[in-house]
Short mmCIF file of C-alpha atoms and ligand atoms in Angstrom, two decimals:
data_model
loop_
_atom_site.label_atom_id
_atom_site.label_comp_id
_atom_site.label_asym_id
_atom_site.label_seq_id
_atom_site.Cartn_x
_atom_site.Cartn_y
_atom_site.Cartn_z
CA MET A 779 91.27 64.51 50.55
CA LYS A 780 87.66 65.64 50.90
CA VAL A 781 86.95 67.19 54.52
CA ARG A 782 83.75 65.83 56.14
CA VAL A 783 81.78 68.60 57.44
CA GLY A 784 78.49 68.85 59.17
CA ILE A 785 76.67 68.74 62.52
CA GLU A 786 78.33 67.15 65.05
CA ALA A 787 75.86 67.87 68.00
CA LEU A 788 72.71 70.16 68.59
CA ALA A 789 70.72 71.34 71.54
CA PHE A 790 67.56 73.37 71.68
CA ALA A 791 65.72 75.76 73.81
CA VAL A 792 62.03 76.68 74.34
CA PRO A 793 60.01 79.12 76.47
CA HIS A 794 58.57 77.82 79.68
CA ARG A 795 54.82 78.49 78.51
CA TYR A 796 52.53 77.10 76.04
CA VAL A 797 49.06 77.29 74.75
CA GLU A 798 46.86 74.10 73.49
CA ILE A 799 45.78 75.37 69.94
CA GLU A 800 42.43 74.10 70.56
CA ASP A 801 42.15 76.49 73.65
CA LEU A 802 43.03 79.23 71.17
CA ALA A 803 40.51 78.04 68.43
CA ARG A 804 37.48 78.16 71.05
CA ALA A 805 38.59 81.25 72.48
CA ARG A 806 38.35 82.97 68.83
CA GLY A 807 35.26 81.18 67.80
CA VAL A 808 36.93 78.97 65.32
CA ASP A 809 36.54 75.32 64.68
CA PRO A 810 39.47 73.69 66.26
CA ASN A 811 39.76 71.35 63.32
CA LYS A 812 40.87 74.30 61.42
CA PHE A 813 43.80 74.73 63.46
CA THR A 814 44.59 70.99 64.22
CA GLN A 815 44.04 69.60 60.70
CA GLY A 816 43.83 72.56 58.71
CA LEU A 817 47.12 73.81 59.97
CA GLY A 818 48.63 70.75 61.82
CA ALA A 819 49.15 72.55 65.06
CA ARG A 820 48.81 71.21 68.49
CA GLN A 821 50.30 73.52 70.86
CA MET A 822 52.16 76.89 70.57
CA ALA A 823 55.08 78.32 72.64
CA VAL A 824 54.36 81.59 74.38
CA ALA A 825 57.58 83.61 75.17
CA GLU A 826 57.36 86.13 78.10
CA PRO A 827 59.68 89.28 77.53
CA GLY A 828 62.56 87.70 79.66
CA GLU A 829 62.70 84.74 76.84
CA ASP A 830 63.83 86.98 73.96
CA ALA A 831 66.19 85.88 70.97
CA VAL A 832 69.37 86.31 73.10
CA ALA A 833 68.08 84.61 76.11
CA LEU A 834 66.74 81.60 73.95
CA ALA A 835 70.16 81.44 71.95
CA ALA A 836 72.23 81.70 75.27
CA THR A 837 70.36 78.92 76.80
CA ALA A 838 70.51 76.77 73.76
CA GLY A 839 74.25 77.42 73.27
CA ARG A 840 74.93 76.62 76.92
CA ARG A 841 73.18 73.20 76.64
CA LEU A 842 75.31 72.56 73.62
CA LEU A 843 78.46 73.15 75.62
CA ALA A 844 77.08 71.03 78.40
CA LEU A 845 76.75 68.13 75.93
CA GLY A 846 80.57 68.50 75.52
CA ALA A 847 81.40 70.91 73.02
CA ASP A 848 84.88 72.38 73.76
CA PRO A 849 84.56 76.21 73.92
CA SER A 850 88.42 76.50 73.47
CA LYS A 851 87.82 74.91 69.85
CA ILE A 852 85.17 77.20 68.59
CA GLY A 853 86.57 79.94 66.24
CA PHE A 854 83.29 80.79 64.58
CA LEU A 855 79.88 82.10 66.19
CA ALA A 856 77.15 82.90 63.94
CA VAL A 857 73.44 83.55 64.75
CA GLY A 858 70.76 83.36 62.39
CA THR A 859 67.68 85.72 63.54
CA GLU A 860 64.81 88.02 62.52
CA THR A 861 63.99 89.12 65.94
CA GLY A 862 67.34 90.78 66.99
CA VAL A 863 67.54 93.08 69.97
CA ASP A 864 69.65 95.87 68.59
CA HIS A 865 70.34 97.65 65.16
CA SER A 866 74.05 97.25 65.74
CA LYS A 867 75.24 94.61 68.39
CA PRO A 868 74.64 91.29 67.34
CA ILE A 869 73.00 88.40 69.58
CA ALA A 870 76.47 86.77 68.69
CA SER A 871 78.26 89.24 70.87
CA PHE A 872 75.84 88.83 73.83
CA VAL A 873 76.01 85.18 73.62
CA GLN A 874 79.88 85.24 73.44
CA GLY A 875 79.88 87.25 76.93
CA LEU A 876 77.13 85.23 78.37
CA LEU A 877 78.97 81.84 77.69
CA LYS A 878 82.29 83.16 78.39
CA LEU A 879 83.51 82.03 74.84
CA PRO A 880 87.09 82.89 73.75
CA ARG A 881 87.63 86.25 72.21
CA THR A 882 89.55 84.58 69.26
CA MET A 883 86.53 83.95 67.30
CA ARG A 884 84.60 85.53 64.52
CA THR A 885 81.04 86.37 65.53
CA PHE A 886 78.18 88.02 63.78
CA ASP A 887 74.60 87.66 63.15
CA THR A 888 72.96 86.69 59.85
CA GLN A 889 69.55 87.99 58.90
CA HIS A 890 67.01 87.12 55.99
CA ALA A 891 63.68 86.19 57.78
CA CYS A 892 63.54 82.34 58.41
CA TYR A 893 66.46 81.66 56.12
CA GLY A 894 68.97 83.54 58.26
CA GLY A 895 69.85 80.42 60.31
CA THR A 896 70.81 78.26 57.27
CA ALA A 897 72.90 81.15 55.92
CA ALA A 898 74.81 80.82 59.11
CA LEU A 899 75.09 77.40 58.93
CA MET A 900 76.31 77.54 55.26
CA ALA A 901 78.89 80.05 56.11
CA ALA A 902 80.03 78.05 59.02
CA THR A 903 80.07 74.93 57.06
CA GLU A 904 82.12 76.40 54.01
CA TRP A 905 84.44 78.17 56.46
CA ILE A 906 85.31 74.94 57.79
CA ALA A 907 85.34 73.10 54.44
CA SER A 908 87.59 75.94 52.71
CA GLY A 909 90.24 74.90 55.22
CA ALA A 910 89.83 78.49 56.87
CA GLY A 911 88.71 76.98 60.21
CA ALA A 912 92.18 75.06 60.29
CA GLY A 913 90.49 72.40 62.55
CA ARG A 914 88.57 74.71 64.68
CA THR A 915 84.54 74.23 65.12
CA ALA A 916 81.60 76.65 64.67
CA MET A 917 78.76 77.36 66.90
CA VAL A 918 75.53 78.21 64.75
CA LEU A 919 72.61 79.44 66.67
CA CYS A 920 68.93 79.97 65.24
CA ALA A 921 66.98 81.91 67.53
CA ASP A 922 63.66 83.67 67.12
CA VAL A 923 59.99 84.81 68.78
CA ALA A 924 57.23 84.62 66.14
CA ARG A 925 54.58 87.15 67.01
CA TYR A 926 51.42 88.06 65.04
CA GLY A 927 48.82 90.15 66.16
CA LEU A 928 45.87 88.84 68.48
CA SER A 929 43.05 87.53 66.36
CA THR A 930 44.84 87.81 63.09
CA ALA A 931 45.01 84.60 60.68
CA GLY A 932 48.78 84.20 61.60
CA GLU A 933 48.01 84.03 65.18
CA PRO A 934 47.90 80.23 65.70
CA THR A 935 51.04 80.14 63.69
CA GLN A 936 53.23 81.86 66.46
CA GLY A 937 55.97 80.30 68.60
CA ALA A 938 59.56 80.58 69.63
CA ALA A 939 62.59 78.52 70.20
CA ALA A 940 66.13 78.41 69.73
CA VAL A 941 68.48 75.46 68.29
CA ALA A 942 72.15 75.43 68.67
CA LEU A 943 74.37 73.49 66.21
CA LEU A 944 78.07 72.68 66.39
CA VAL A 945 79.37 72.37 63.19
CA SER A 946 82.90 70.41 62.59
CA GLU A 947 84.95 67.91 60.64
CA SER A 948 83.02 65.05 62.87
CA PRO A 949 79.67 65.13 61.74
CA ASP A 950 78.19 62.87 64.10
CA VAL A 951 74.47 63.84 63.44
CA LEU A 952 74.50 64.81 59.87
CA GLU A 953 77.45 65.13 57.22
CA LEU A 954 76.38 67.57 54.88
CA ASP A 955 76.77 67.44 51.06
CA VAL A 956 78.85 70.42 50.54
CA GLY A 957 78.46 71.96 46.96
CA LEU A 958 75.06 70.36 46.03
CA SER A 959 72.62 73.12 47.68
CA GLY A 960 70.21 74.55 45.22
CA SER A 961 69.16 78.32 45.84
CA PHE A 962 66.46 80.33 44.66
CA SER A 963 65.77 83.96 45.69
CA ALA A 964 63.65 86.92 44.64
CA ASP A 965 62.50 90.48 45.93
CA VAL A 966 58.76 89.75 47.24
CA HIS A 967 56.82 91.39 50.09
CA ASP A 968 55.21 88.21 51.39
CA PHE A 969 55.97 88.63 55.05
CA TRP A 970 57.69 91.60 57.00
CA ARG A 971 58.37 93.43 59.99
CA PRO A 972 58.90 97.47 59.46
CA VAL A 973 61.64 98.75 61.98
CA GLY A 974 59.83 99.32 65.41
CA ARG A 975 57.10 96.68 65.03
CA ARG A 976 56.86 93.94 67.46
CA ASP A 977 54.34 92.07 65.34
CA ALA A 978 55.10 90.63 61.81
CA LEU A 979 53.08 91.59 58.89
CA VAL A 980 52.08 88.76 56.36
CA ASP A 981 50.16 88.35 53.33
CA GLY A 982 49.72 84.63 54.38
CA HIS A 983 48.38 83.05 51.05
CA TYR A 984 50.71 84.91 48.94
CA SER A 985 53.46 83.78 51.36
CA MET A 986 52.79 80.25 50.49
CA GLU A 987 52.76 80.90 46.79
CA CYS A 988 56.14 82.36 47.18
CA TYR A 989 57.48 79.50 49.52
CA LEU A 990 56.39 77.03 46.68
CA GLN A 991 57.92 78.92 44.01
CA ALA A 992 61.11 79.22 45.81
CA LEU A 993 60.98 75.53 46.50
CA ALA A 994 60.57 74.73 43.08
CA GLY A 995 63.60 76.68 41.95
CA ALA A 996 65.64 75.54 44.90
CA TYR A 997 65.04 71.67 44.52
CA ARG A 998 65.90 71.72 40.68
CA GLY A 999 69.34 73.28 41.56
CA TRP A 1000 69.81 70.49 44.16
CA ARG A 1001 68.53 67.71 42.26
CA ASP A 1002 70.53 68.65 38.86
CA ARG A 1003 73.91 68.91 40.84
CA ALA A 1004 72.95 65.77 42.78
CA LEU A 1005 72.19 64.10 39.45
CA ALA A 1006 75.41 65.37 37.79
CA ARG A 1007 77.51 63.92 40.89
CA GLU A 1008 75.77 60.75 41.14
CA VAL A 1009 74.15 61.26 44.59
CA ILE A 1010 70.87 60.37 43.02
CA ARG A 1011 70.17 58.62 39.86
CA PRO A 1012 67.60 59.30 36.84
CA SER A 1013 64.34 57.70 37.65
CA GLU A 1014 60.69 57.29 36.41
CA ALA A 1015 59.39 58.20 40.09
CA PRO A 1016 60.04 61.49 41.27
CA THR A 1017 63.57 62.09 42.57
CA SER A 1018 62.70 63.13 45.83
CA GLU A 1019 61.69 59.22 46.56
CA GLN A 1020 65.70 58.81 46.76
CA LEU A 1021 65.71 60.74 49.73
CA ALA A 1022 64.98 58.69 53.09
CA ARG A 1023 63.31 61.93 54.53
CA VAL A 1024 62.50 65.31 53.26
CA LEU A 1025 62.57 68.25 56.03
CA TYR A 1026 60.85 71.39 55.13
CA HIS A 1027 60.65 74.96 56.69
CA VAL A 1028 57.60 74.71 58.85
CA PRO A 1029 55.90 78.00 59.46
CA PHE A 1030 52.72 75.62 60.29
CA CYS A 1031 52.83 71.77 59.92
CA LYS A 1032 50.46 71.78 56.98
CA MET A 1033 53.01 73.72 54.70
CA ALA A 1034 55.29 70.76 54.67
CA LYS A 1035 52.62 68.50 53.30
CA LYS A 1036 51.95 71.19 50.67
CA ALA A 1037 55.46 71.45 50.00
CA HIS A 1038 56.22 67.78 49.57
CA ALA A 1039 53.22 67.52 47.13
CA ALA A 1040 54.51 70.31 45.02
CA VAL A 1041 58.10 68.75 44.75
CA ARG A 1042 56.56 65.45 43.58
CA LEU A 1043 54.08 67.36 40.99
CA ALA A 1044 56.56 69.43 39.75
CA GLU A 1045 58.62 66.62 38.52
CA LEU A 1046 55.79 64.55 37.36
CA GLU A 1047 54.75 67.53 35.20
CA GLU A 1048 58.43 68.05 33.69
CA ARG A 1049 58.03 64.47 32.67
CA ALA A 1050 54.66 64.89 31.16
CA GLY A 1051 55.69 68.12 29.47
CA GLY A 1052 52.83 69.87 31.05
CA PRO A 1053 50.02 69.85 33.65
CA LEU A 1054 48.89 66.23 34.63
CA ASP A 1055 45.20 65.39 33.39
CA GLU A 1056 42.35 64.48 35.78
CA ALA A 1057 43.04 60.69 35.96
CA ALA A 1058 46.80 61.15 36.45
CA LEU A 1059 46.06 63.74 39.14
CA ALA A 1060 43.67 61.42 40.95
CA ALA A 1061 46.46 58.58 40.73
CA GLU A 1062 48.91 60.90 42.17
CA ALA A 1063 47.01 61.64 45.33
CA PRO A 1064 47.05 58.57 47.17
CA VAL A 1065 50.79 58.09 46.49
CA ALA A 1066 51.85 61.85 47.48
CA ALA A 1067 49.79 61.04 50.95
CA ALA A 1068 51.50 57.84 51.33
CA ARG A 1069 55.03 59.59 50.66
CA PHE A 1070 54.40 62.43 52.95
CA ALA A 1071 53.43 59.98 55.70
CA SER A 1072 56.71 58.17 55.50
CA GLN A 1073 59.10 60.54 54.30
CA VAL A 1074 57.90 64.01 55.99
CA ALA A 1075 55.42 63.61 58.94
CA PRO A 1076 58.14 61.95 61.17
CA SER A 1077 59.91 65.21 61.46
CA LEU A 1078 56.85 67.21 62.38
CA ASP A 1079 55.96 66.26 66.15
CA LEU A 1080 58.21 68.64 67.75
CA CYS A 1081 57.32 71.60 65.38
CA SER A 1082 53.52 70.84 66.10
CA ARG A 1083 54.20 71.27 69.75
CA ILE A 1084 56.25 74.42 69.60
CA GLY A 1085 54.91 76.25 66.64
CA ASN A 1086 56.75 78.55 64.14
CA ALA A 1087 60.32 79.45 65.54
CA TYR A 1088 61.32 81.41 62.22
CA THR A 1089 65.02 80.38 61.67
CA ALA A 1090 64.86 77.55 64.09
CA SER A 1091 61.95 75.91 62.38
CA LEU A 1092 63.91 73.80 59.99
CA TYR A 1093 66.35 72.59 62.77
CA LEU A 1094 63.61 71.63 65.17
CA SER A 1095 62.28 69.51 62.52
CA LEU A 1096 65.76 67.91 62.36
CA THR A 1097 65.97 67.57 66.10
CA GLY A 1098 62.46 66.04 65.96
CA LEU A 1099 63.13 63.58 63.31
CA LEU A 1100 66.38 62.01 64.75
CA HIS A 1101 64.68 62.22 68.27
CA ALA A 1102 61.92 59.71 66.74
CA GLN A 1103 64.01 57.86 63.94
CA GLY A 1104 67.93 58.79 64.48
CA ALA A 1105 68.85 54.96 64.86
CA GLU A 1106 67.19 53.77 61.98
CA LEU A 1107 68.05 56.62 59.53
CA ALA A 1108 72.07 56.24 60.28
CA GLY A 1109 73.95 56.25 57.08
CA GLN A 1110 70.82 57.47 54.99
CA ARG A 1111 70.41 60.64 53.04
CA ILE A 1112 67.85 63.28 54.08
CA GLY A 1113 67.04 66.46 52.16
CA LEU A 1114 66.37 69.75 53.82
CA PHE A 1115 64.51 73.05 52.64
CA SER A 1116 65.08 76.21 54.22
CA TYR A 1117 62.70 79.34 53.33
CA GLY A 1118 63.01 82.99 54.44
CA SER A 1119 60.19 85.26 53.34
CA GLY A 1120 61.52 88.33 51.23
CA CYS A 1121 62.67 85.72 49.67
CA ALA A 1122 65.60 83.57 49.92
CA SER A 1123 65.74 79.75 50.00
CA GLU A 1124 67.97 76.67 49.77
CA PHE A 1125 67.49 73.04 49.16
CA PHE A 1126 70.27 70.98 50.59
CA SER A 1127 71.27 67.14 51.77
CA GLY A 1128 73.02 65.33 54.19
CA VAL A 1129 73.78 61.69 55.45
CA VAL A 1130 72.59 61.01 58.88
CA GLY A 1131 75.66 60.06 61.01
CA LYS A 1132 75.88 56.62 63.03
CA ARG A 1133 75.85 58.45 66.22
CA ALA A 1134 73.06 60.71 65.42
CA ALA A 1135 70.46 58.93 67.95
CA GLU A 1136 72.80 58.87 70.63
CA ARG A 1137 73.78 62.65 70.28
CA ILE A 1138 69.76 63.20 70.19
CA SER A 1139 69.01 61.25 73.23
CA ALA A 1140 71.48 63.30 75.41
CA ILE A 1141 69.35 66.39 74.90
CA GLY A 1142 66.42 64.94 76.71
CA VAL A 1143 63.81 66.26 74.29
CA GLU A 1144 60.72 65.12 76.24
CA ALA A 1145 61.93 66.29 79.38
CA LEU A 1146 62.35 69.87 78.06
CA LEU A 1147 58.87 69.90 76.80
CA GLU A 1148 57.25 68.18 79.82
CA ARG A 1149 58.36 70.76 81.98
CA ARG A 1150 56.68 73.62 80.35
CA GLU A 1151 53.55 75.16 81.84
CA ARG A 1152 50.27 75.15 79.87
CA VAL A 1153 48.57 78.66 80.20
CA SER A 1154 45.08 79.88 79.65
CA ILE A 1155 44.04 82.17 76.70
CA PRO A 1156 43.63 85.26 78.82
CA GLU A 1157 47.07 84.44 80.52
CA TYR A 1158 48.67 84.06 76.85
CA GLU A 1159 46.94 87.44 75.89
CA ARG A 1160 48.39 88.99 79.29
CA ILE A 1161 52.02 87.97 78.62
CA LEU A 1162 51.72 89.28 75.01
CA SER A 1163 50.42 92.55 76.13
CA LEU A 1164 53.40 92.93 78.45
CA PRO A 1165 56.07 95.69 77.33
CA PRO A 1166 59.11 94.35 75.92
CA ASP A 1167 61.05 95.58 78.98
CA ALA A 1168 58.58 94.20 81.63
CA PRO A 1169 60.61 93.34 84.79
CA LEU A 1170 61.27 89.41 85.41
CA ALA A 1171 58.98 88.15 87.52
CA ASN A 1172 61.26 85.15 88.72
CA ASP A 1173 65.12 84.60 88.72
CA PRO A 1174 65.79 82.11 85.51
CA PRO A 1175 65.57 78.55 86.09
CA GLU A 1176 68.90 76.77 86.76
CA GLY A 1177 71.03 77.06 83.36
CA GLU A 1178 68.74 79.31 81.52
CA VAL A 1179 69.28 82.95 80.58
CA ARG A 1180 66.64 85.61 80.78
CA TYR A 1181 66.96 89.20 79.72
CA ALA A 1182 66.95 91.29 83.07
CA GLY A 1183 66.09 94.98 81.99
CA THR A 1184 67.81 97.88 80.24
CA VAL A 1185 70.38 100.04 82.31
CA ASP A 1186 71.88 103.30 80.45
CA HIS A 1187 70.57 101.85 77.06
CA LYS A 1188 72.45 98.63 77.70
CA ARG A 1189 70.53 95.30 77.65
CA THR A 1190 71.42 93.18 80.72
CA TYR A 1191 70.94 89.23 81.05
CA ARG A 1192 70.54 87.28 84.11
CA GLY A 1193 71.53 83.49 84.47
N1 COA B 273 38.41 71.74 59.57
C1 COA B 273 39.36 71.33 58.91
N2 COA B 273 40.25 72.24 58.07
C2 COA B 273 39.76 73.49 58.00
C3 COA B 273 38.63 73.99 58.53
C4 COA B 273 37.92 72.88 59.52
N3 COA B 273 36.82 73.56 59.98
N4 COA B 273 38.41 75.24 58.18
C5 COA B 273 39.53 75.62 57.30
N5 COA B 273 40.37 74.43 57.25
C6 COA B 273 41.50 74.46 56.41
C7 COA B 273 41.36 75.04 54.92
O1 COA B 273 40.97 74.32 53.93
C8 COA B 273 42.93 75.13 54.71
O2 COA B 273 43.67 73.89 54.42
P1 COA B 273 44.06 73.93 52.89
O3 COA B 273 45.16 74.93 52.69
O4 COA B 273 44.91 72.70 52.89
O5 COA B 273 42.77 74.20 52.10
C9 COA B 273 43.56 75.70 56.18
O6 COA B 273 42.47 75.00 57.17
C10 COA B 273 43.72 77.02 56.58
O7 COA B 273 42.47 77.63 56.29
P2 COA B 273 42.66 79.28 55.61
O8 COA B 273 41.03 79.50 55.36
O9 COA B 273 43.47 79.29 54.41
O10 COA B 273 43.23 79.84 56.65
P3 COA B 273 43.58 81.47 56.92
O11 COA B 273 43.22 82.12 55.82
O12 COA B 273 42.90 81.73 58.03
O13 COA B 273 45.13 81.27 57.32
C11 COA B 273 47.49 81.14 56.99
C12 COA B 273 46.03 80.55 56.95
C13 COA B 273 48.43 79.89 56.95
C14 COA B 273 47.47 82.08 55.54
C15 COA B 273 47.64 81.99 58.05
O14 COA B 273 47.87 81.34 59.32
C16 COA B 273 49.08 82.73 58.20
O15 COA B 273 49.08 83.86 57.35
N6 COA B 273 50.24 82.43 58.76
C17 COA B 273 51.38 83.07 58.89
C18 COA B 273 52.02 82.89 57.43
C19 COA B 273 52.86 81.63 56.99
O16 COA B 273 52.81 80.93 57.71
N7 COA B 273 53.13 81.67 55.70
C20 COA B 273 53.70 80.59 55.20
C21 COA B 273 54.96 80.74 54.39
S1 COA B 273 56.39 81.45 55.17
#
């Protein structure tokens, strides 16, 4: 009998401070419309040194347990991150200790830029689907702090967050289509962070090209398998229209719009046997805009209020989508595209569970965002200039974890 596998529950954690993106634009002498309309941003999370990837991952994981995940059933803990804190010791080990999880589990981190979280999710899913999990569940954490230099082109696309996923044979939130994934990877230098650097380096426009090339390859792989398995059917219109919603990795919200238009155009060109002429392009433009509005835009609210959270970004889109439309999407298939610079990518799909809306409402999405503090640009600049081991100004809020300093070369956490 085919095993059903997917996301049973999820939770997330965000830093306590944020900046309004229009404040940042004004401080940098840029037209605010460039950041709001040109990039699709509204707010950007600002992590203090205590809110490192371990602290965010542990806080999200603790919230997942508080939603009812049984720790004694978890046999697999994987953390996708590109902002780890140690060359050897994985975040998974820190989290295992902080959450007092059982010792009888497999723990490790996965790294491949923003794709690392999906690598962890796929490893967990296939561990369960293969039968190796023997009825146990998996916790997958995606946690990152996105930092670019002050006044660089990447500055308005920073952010931070962690998402915790419980993966099991009871996929109340999203049942994954195991075996349909399409992958695309290549050796490219579009975004990287050499060892020892806190801020990432990025060839921004080239990274968008790499993203779109990867998307074309990964989508084709998914589509051909989905057609062969009759999950979708051949059609005159782009096959992506058969997905109720399509979620993309969101380095900034406008990227999702470019991505959706590119997926459509690639299929239209495939059918036309070459590039579309001007008339066909003009006819496609309003259709692409309408499909973006109905299929993609509903997933972007949370990302536009947090900014880029690297590995967590796709799963923030999922959280935001189901927060907004979980009830109406129950039983419908959605597509998801994960991209990590360097690069690796995967297009996959799943069917929204009947209990998705109920599961997401338990998170209290709005309350978590509303309790954040808006900071001025000078305060944001002060926080970003703090050394990574700056002492904690305050005790962590109830239920949250913070990095509390390094003693004898060992990182310590409080909360
Ligand atoms: N009003 C409205 N829109 C404006 C504008 C204004 N006054 N000024 C510029 N824009 C638009 C541009 O037309 C452009 O939109 P388009 O791409 O749809 O044409 C958008 O704002 C960005 O402008 P651009 O000049 O390309 O910005 P930039 O060169 O300063 O940087 C990134 C943009 C995304 C390259 C940069 O933020 C970056 O490097 N980010 C990190 C890397 C990343 O996220 N990579 C993605 C793949 S993982």
